[in-house]
Amino acid sequence: MIFSKTTEYAIRILTYMATDYEKLYSAKSIVDKLNIPNKYMRRIMTNLSKSNFIMSIQGRDGGYKFIKSPDNIYLAEIIDSVDGIDKYMGCVLGFNECSPKSTCAMHKSWTETKEKLYNTLSKTSLSNLIKNTIDKF
Amino acid sequence: MIFSKTTEYAIRILTYMATDYEKLYSAKSIVDKLNIPNKYMRRIMTNLSKSNFIMSIQGRDGGYKFIKSPDNIYLAEIIDSVDGIDKYMGCVLGFNECSPKSTCAMHKSWTETKEKLYNTLSKTSLSNLIKNTIDKF
DNA sequence: ATAAAATACTACAACAAAGTAGCATATAAA
DNA sequence: TTTATATGCTACTTTGTTGTAGTATTTTAT
């Protein structure tokens, strides 16, 4: 799979949360619903809650909730916040070889595809994603 | 980076070999030219030589050479032979969830991009790649 | 035959990603 | 103020990828 597990889980979690976007979700309730390793997921949540799209509420009856509408949260941002978007947008053939001066063997082929991908990721919001999702949560 | 080191190295090696495509290349001569870990590269060569685009010649004065024109060798084949193309063409959000019946959250967004990528990979030949490469070998 | 120079194979080492465990901290309800 | 139920943090384990080492095998030149 192209994306890491971390990115995969982050997107699945936020997409699920976006189905009832004003609700406060406990980590437990999410883990029970989605099939994601408990502790690994907790760490992702902690990281996500340092972003500007969800926040955490500690203590009893705590959890996570959106602080920004899922209409305005795009996949590119989510990926960037958990993995760093450069992980996927870098040159295909290693070490930042690609620049206007020196281009690697796949430069031209990859550039178009990468732009298409980035374009999709930065225009697809969580709300958008829900519409296209037949997945049962 | 999207692709694995194994795929990266395979493409770089074959692109280099394609610049003089009837020549017999020893592993040593390739390693000296490109900057690829020696033994790791040997293993990749052995795997590649089990494909239908290059063959190995053992013994003294041996090496590797194309058994098919680089005009007709496409990136998708190379990737498939070293990593398996499914590694990159699978569903973004895990476990073959995507099917006509059940689609994952990123299904629609990803499908277009994936097709674009696959299209590029299966239409870009080694010869094609050389034309677009400013890289010094 | 023997030596030289090449590939083939197998086992191990180092590193990064994914997943687990346990304890610390925070907060609301009783 | 105590208890229950949350999140936060840190260290460890497992697994997969990348890289290394050494030996066996193959073949040509002498």
Coordinates of C-alpha atoms (C1' of nucleotides) in Angstrom, one line a residue:
Chain A
M1 CA 0.0 0.0 0.0
I2 CA 1.3 3.5 -0.8
F3 CA 0.4 5.1 2.4
S4 CA 1.7 4.1 5.9
K5 CA -0.5 2.5 8.5
T6 CA -0.3 5.7 10.4
T7 CA -1.8 7.7 7.6
E8 CA -4.4 5.0 6.8
Y9 CA -5.6 4.9 10.4
A10 CA -5.7 8.7 10.7
I11 CA -7.9 9.0 7.7
R12 CA -10.2 6.2 8.8
I13 CA -10.6 7.6 12.3
L14 CA -11.3 11.1 11.1
T15 CA -13.7 10.0 8.4
Y16 CA -15.6 8.0 11.0
M17 CA -15.6 11.0 13.4
A18 CA -16.9 13.2 10.6
T19 CA -20.1 11.2 10.2
D20 CA -21.3 12.9 13.4
Y21 CA -18.9 15.8 13.5
E22 CA -20.1 17.7 16.6
K23 CA -20.0 14.6 18.8
L24 CA -17.2 14.0 21.4
Y25 CA -15.6 10.6 20.7
S26 CA -13.6 8.7 23.3
A27 CA -10.7 6.7 21.9
K28 CA -12.3 3.6 23.3
S29 CA -15.5 4.2 21.3
I30 CA -13.5 4.6 18.1
V31 CA -11.3 1.5 18.7
D32 CA -14.4 -0.5 19.4
K33 CA -16.0 0.6 16.1
L34 CA -13.0 0.6 13.7
N35 CA -10.5 -2.2 13.7
I36 CA -7.4 -0.4 14.8
P37 CA -4.7 -1.6 17.3
N38 CA -5.6 0.1 20.6
K39 CA -2.4 1.7 21.8
Y40 CA -1.1 2.5 18.4
M41 CA -4.3 4.4 17.7
R42 CA -4.0 6.3 21.0
R43 CA -0.7 7.7 19.9
I44 CA -2.1 8.7 16.6
M45 CA -4.9 10.5 18.3
T46 CA -2.5 12.4 20.6
N47 CA -0.6 13.5 17.6
L48 CA -3.7 14.5 15.7
S49 CA -5.0 16.5 18.7
K50 CA -1.9 18.7 18.3
S51 CA -3.2 19.7 14.9
N52 CA -5.6 22.4 14.2
F53 CA -8.5 20.2 13.2
I54 CA -9.3 18.2 16.4
M55 CA -8.7 18.8 20.0
S56 CA -8.6 16.5 23.0
I57 CA -10.5 16.8 26.3
Q58 CA -8.7 15.1 29.1
G59 CA -10.1 13.5 32.2
R60 CA -13.3 11.6 32.8
D61 CA -15.9 11.9 30.1
G62 CA -13.1 13.3 27.9
G63 CA -12.4 12.4 24.2
Y64 CA -11.7 14.1 20.9
K65 CA -13.8 16.5 18.8
F66 CA -13.4 18.6 15.8
I67 CA -12.5 22.3 16.2
K68 CA -12.9 22.9 12.4
S69 CA -15.6 21.7 10.1
P70 CA -14.8 18.5 8.2
D71 CA -15.8 20.5 5.1
N72 CA -12.5 22.3 5.4
I73 CA -10.2 19.5 6.5
Y74 CA -8.4 18.1 3.5
L75 CA -6.5 14.8 3.2
A76 CA -3.3 16.5 2.4
E77 CA -3.4 18.3 5.8
I78 CA -4.1 15.1 7.7
I79 CA -1.3 13.2 6.0
D80 CA 1.0 16.1 6.6
S81 CA 0.2 16.2 10.3
V82 CA 0.9 12.5 10.9
D83 CA 3.5 11.5 8.4
G84 CA 4.6 14.7 6.7
I85 CA 3.4 15.1 3.1
D86 CA 6.9 15.1 1.8
K87 CA 7.1 11.4 2.5
Y88 CA 4.8 10.9 -0.4
M89 CA 5.5 13.9 -2.5
G90 CA 9.3 13.5 -2.7
C91 CA 11.2 12.4 -5.8
V92 CA 10.6 8.8 -6.6
L93 CA 14.2 7.9 -7.1
G94 CA 15.7 9.0 -3.8
F95 CA 17.7 11.8 -2.1
N96 CA 16.1 15.0 -3.5
E97 CA 18.0 14.4 -6.7
C98 CA 15.2 16.1 -8.6
S99 CA 15.7 19.8 -9.2
P100 CA 15.5 22.1 -12.2
K101 CA 19.2 21.4 -12.7
S102 CA 19.4 17.6 -12.2
T103 CA 16.5 15.3 -12.7
C104 CA 16.4 11.6 -11.9
A105 CA 15.3 8.9 -14.4
M106 CA 11.7 9.0 -13.5
H107 CA 11.4 12.7 -13.1
K108 CA 9.1 13.6 -15.9
S109 CA 6.9 10.5 -15.7
W110 CA 6.5 10.9 -12.0
T111 CA 5.9 14.7 -11.9
E112 CA 2.6 14.5 -13.6
T113 CA 1.3 11.7 -11.5
K114 CA 2.5 13.3 -8.3
E115 CA 0.7 16.5 -9.2
K116 CA -2.5 14.7 -9.8
L117 CA -2.1 12.9 -6.5
Y118 CA -1.4 16.0 -4.6
N119 CA -4.2 17.8 -6.3
T120 CA -6.6 15.1 -5.3
L121 CA -5.4 15.0 -1.7
S122 CA -5.6 18.7 -1.2
K123 CA -9.0 19.0 -2.7
T124 CA -10.7 16.1 -1.0
S125 CA -12.2 17.0 2.3
L126 CA -13.4 14.7 5.0
S127 CA -17.0 15.6 4.1
N128 CA -16.3 14.9 0.5
L129 CA -14.9 11.5 1.5
I130 CA -18.0 10.5 3.4
K131 CA -20.2 10.9 0.3
N132 CA -18.0 8.5 -1.6
T133 CA -17.8 5.9 1.1
I134 CA -20.0 2.9 1.1
D135 CA -18.0 1.5 4.0
K136 CA -19.8 0.4 7.0
F137 CA -18.2 1.8 10.1
Chain B
M1 CA 9.5 8.1 -1.1
I2 CA 6.7 6.2 -2.6
F3 CA 8.7 3.3 -4.1
S4 CA 11.0 1.0 -2.2
K5 CA 14.8 1.1 -2.4
T6 CA 14.6 -2.2 -4.3
T7 CA 12.4 -0.7 -7.0
E8 CA 14.4 2.5 -7.1
Y9 CA 17.7 0.6 -7.6
A10 CA 16.2 -1.8 -10.2
I11 CA 15.0 1.2 -12.3
R12 CA 18.2 3.0 -12.0
I13 CA 20.3 0.0 -12.9
L14 CA 18.2 -0.9 -15.9
T15 CA 18.0 2.7 -17.1
Y16 CA 21.8 2.8 -17.0
M17 CA 22.1 -0.5 -18.8
A18 CA 19.7 0.7 -21.5
T19 CA 22.0 3.5 -22.5
D20 CA 24.1 0.9 -24.3
Y21 CA 21.6 -1.8 -24.5
E22 CA 23.5 -4.5 -26.3
K23 CA 26.5 -4.4 -24.0
L24 CA 27.2 -7.0 -21.4
Y25 CA 27.5 -5.4 -17.9
S26 CA 29.2 -6.9 -15.0
A27 CA 27.7 -6.2 -11.6
K28 CA 30.9 -4.6 -10.6
S29 CA 30.9 -2.2 -13.4
I30 CA 27.4 -1.1 -12.5
V31 CA 28.1 -0.7 -8.8
D32 CA 31.2 1.4 -9.7
K33 CA 29.1 3.7 -11.8
L34 CA 25.9 4.0 -9.9
N35 CA 25.9 4.5 -6.1
I36 CA 24.2 1.4 -5.0
P37 CA 25.2 -0.9 -2.1
N38 CA 27.2 -3.7 -3.6
K39 CA 25.7 -6.9 -2.2
Y40 CA 22.1 -5.6 -2.1
M41 CA 22.5 -4.8 -5.7
R42 CA 23.7 -8.3 -6.5
R43 CA 20.6 -9.8 -5.1
I44 CA 18.4 -7.4 -7.1
M45 CA 20.4 -8.4 -10.3
T46 CA 19.8 -12.1 -9.5
N47 CA 16.1 -11.5 -9.2
L48 CA 16.0 -9.4 -12.3
S49 CA 17.8 -12.0 -14.3
K50 CA 14.9 -14.4 -13.5
S51 CA 12.7 -12.0 -15.4
N52 CA 12.1 -12.0 -19.1
F53 CA 14.0 -8.8 -19.9
I54 CA 17.5 -9.4 -18.8
M55 CA 19.6 -12.6 -18.4
S56 CA 22.8 -13.4 -16.5
I57 CA 25.9 -15.0 -17.9
Q58 CA 27.8 -16.8 -15.2
G59 CA 31.5 -17.4 -14.9
R60 CA 34.5 -15.4 -15.9
D61 CA 33.7 -12.5 -18.2
G62 CA 30.1 -13.0 -17.3
G63 CA 27.5 -10.3 -16.5
Y64 CA 24.0 -9.2 -17.4
K65 CA 22.4 -8.2 -20.7
F66 CA 19.1 -7.4 -22.1
I67 CA 17.2 -10.2 -23.9
K68 CA 14.4 -7.8 -24.9
S69 CA 14.6 -4.3 -26.3
P70 CA 14.4 -1.5 -23.7
D71 CA 11.8 -0.1 -26.1
N72 CA 9.5 -2.8 -24.9
I73 CA 10.4 -2.9 -21.2
Y74 CA 8.0 -0.9 -19.1
L75 CA 8.3 0.4 -15.6
A76 CA 5.3 -1.5 -14.4
E77 CA 7.0 -4.8 -15.4
I78 CA 10.2 -4.0 -13.6
I79 CA 8.4 -3.0 -10.5
D80 CA 6.2 -6.1 -10.7
S81 CA 9.3 -8.3 -11.0
V82 CA 11.1 -6.9 -8.0
D83 CA 8.4 -5.8 -5.6
G84 CA 5.1 -7.0 -7.1
I85 CA 3.0 -4.2 -8.6
D86 CA 0.2 -4.8 -6.1
K87 CA 2.4 -3.3 -3.4
Y88 CA 1.7 0.0 -5.0
M89 CA -1.6 -0.6 -6.8
G90 CA -3.5 -1.9 -3.8
C91 CA -6.3 -0.2 -2.0
V92 CA -5.0 2.8 0.0
L93 CA -6.8 2.0 3.1
G94 CA -5.7 -1.6 3.7
F95 CA -6.7 -5.2 3.3
N96 CA -8.3 -5.3 -0.1
E97 CA -11.3 -3.7 1.4
C98 CA -12.1 -2.1 -2.0
S99 CA -14.4 -4.0 -4.2
P100 CA -17.5 -3.1 -6.2
K101 CA -19.5 -4.2 -3.1
S102 CA -17.5 -2.5 -0.3
T103 CA -15.3 0.6 -0.9
C104 CA -13.0 2.2 1.6
A105 CA -13.1 5.9 2.5
M106 CA -10.6 6.9 0.0
H107 CA -11.8 4.6 -2.8
K108 CA -13.0 7.1 -5.3
S109 CA -10.3 9.7 -4.7
W110 CA -7.6 7.1 -4.9
T111 CA -9.0 5.2 -7.9
E112 CA -8.4 8.0 -10.4
T113 CA -4.9 8.7 -9.1
K114 CA -4.0 5.1 -9.1
E115 CA -5.1 4.6 -12.7
K116 CA -3.1 7.6 -13.7
L117 CA -0.1 6.2 -12.0
Y118 CA -0.5 2.7 -13.4
N119 CA -1.1 4.1 -16.8
T120 CA 2.1 6.1 -16.7
L121 CA 4.1 3.1 -15.4
S122 CA 2.8 0.7 -18.0
K123 CA 3.4 3.1 -20.8
T124 CA 6.8 4.4 -19.9
S125 CA 9.5 2.2 -21.3
L126 CA 13.2 2.3 -20.4
S127 CA 14.0 3.9 -23.7
N128 CA 11.4 6.5 -23.0
L129 CA 12.9 7.1 -19.6
I130 CA 16.4 7.8 -21.0
K131 CA 15.1 10.6 -23.2
N132 CA 13.7 12.3 -20.1
T133 CA 16.7 11.9 -18.0
I134 CA 19.2 14.6 -17.5
D135 CA 20.9 12.5 -14.9
K136 CA 24.6 11.9 -15.3
F137 CA 25.4 8.2 -14.8
Chain C
dA1 C1' 44.3 -29.0 -14.3
dT2 C1' 44.6 -24.6 -12.2
dA3 C1' 43.8 -19.8 -11.4
dA4 C1' 41.1 -15.8 -12.0
dA5 C1' 36.9 -13.5 -12.3
dA6 C1' 32.4 -13.6 -12.6
dT7 C1' 27.3 -14.8 -10.6
dA8 C1' 24.3 -17.6 -6.9
dC9 C1' 23.1 -18.5 -2.4
dT10 C1' 22.4 -18.2 2.6
dA11 C1' 22.8 -16.4 6.9
dC12 C1' 23.3 -12.5 9.7
dA13 C1' 23.2 -7.3 11.2
dA14 C1' 21.2 -2.7 11.3
dC15 C1' 17.4 0.2 11.0
dA16 C1' 12.7 1.8 10.7
dA17 C1' 7.7 1.0 11.0
dA18 C1' 4.1 -1.2 13.5
dG19 C1' 2.2 -2.8 17.5
dT20 C1' 2.1 -3.6 23.0
dA21 C1' 2.4 -2.6 28.0
dG22 C1' 2.4 0.1 32.1
dC23 C1' 2.3 3.9 34.6
dA24 C1' 1.5 9.1 35.0
dT25 C1' -1.7 12.8 34.7
dA26 C1' -6.2 15.1 34.3
dT27 C1' -11.1 15.7 35.4
dA28 C1' -16.0 15.0 36.6
dA29 C1' -19.3 12.7 39.5
dA30 C1' -20.3 10.7 43.7
Chain D
dT1 C1' -11.6 13.6 48.8
dT2 C1' -12.1 9.5 46.7
dT3 C1' -13.1 6.8 42.6
dA4 C1' -13.9 6.0 37.9
dT5 C1' -12.7 7.0 33.4
dA6 C1' -10.5 9.5 30.3
dT7 C1' -5.9 11.1 27.7
dG8 C1' -0.4 11.6 27.8
dC9 C1' 4.0 9.7 27.9
dT10 C1' 7.9 6.5 27.6
dA11 C1' 10.0 2.2 27.0
dC12 C1' 9.8 -2.2 25.0
dT13 C1' 8.7 -6.0 21.4
dT14 C1' 7.8 -7.6 16.9
dT15 C1' 8.1 -7.5 12.0
dG16 C1' 9.7 -6.0 7.5
dT17 C1' 13.1 -3.6 4.7
dT18 C1' 17.7 -2.5 3.8
dG19 C1' 22.4 -3.6 3.9
dT20 C1' 26.7 -6.8 4.9
dA21 C1' 29.7 -11.0 4.9
dG22 C1' 31.3 -15.2 3.5
dT23 C1' 31.1 -19.3 0.9
dA24 C1' 29.8 -22.0 -3.2
dT25 C1' 29.4 -22.5 -8.0
dT26 C1' 30.2 -21.4 -12.9
dT27 C1' 33.1 -20.5 -16.8
dT28 C1' 37.1 -18.7 -19.5
dA29 C1' 42.1 -18.2 -20.2
dT30 C1' 46.4 -20.0 -19.4

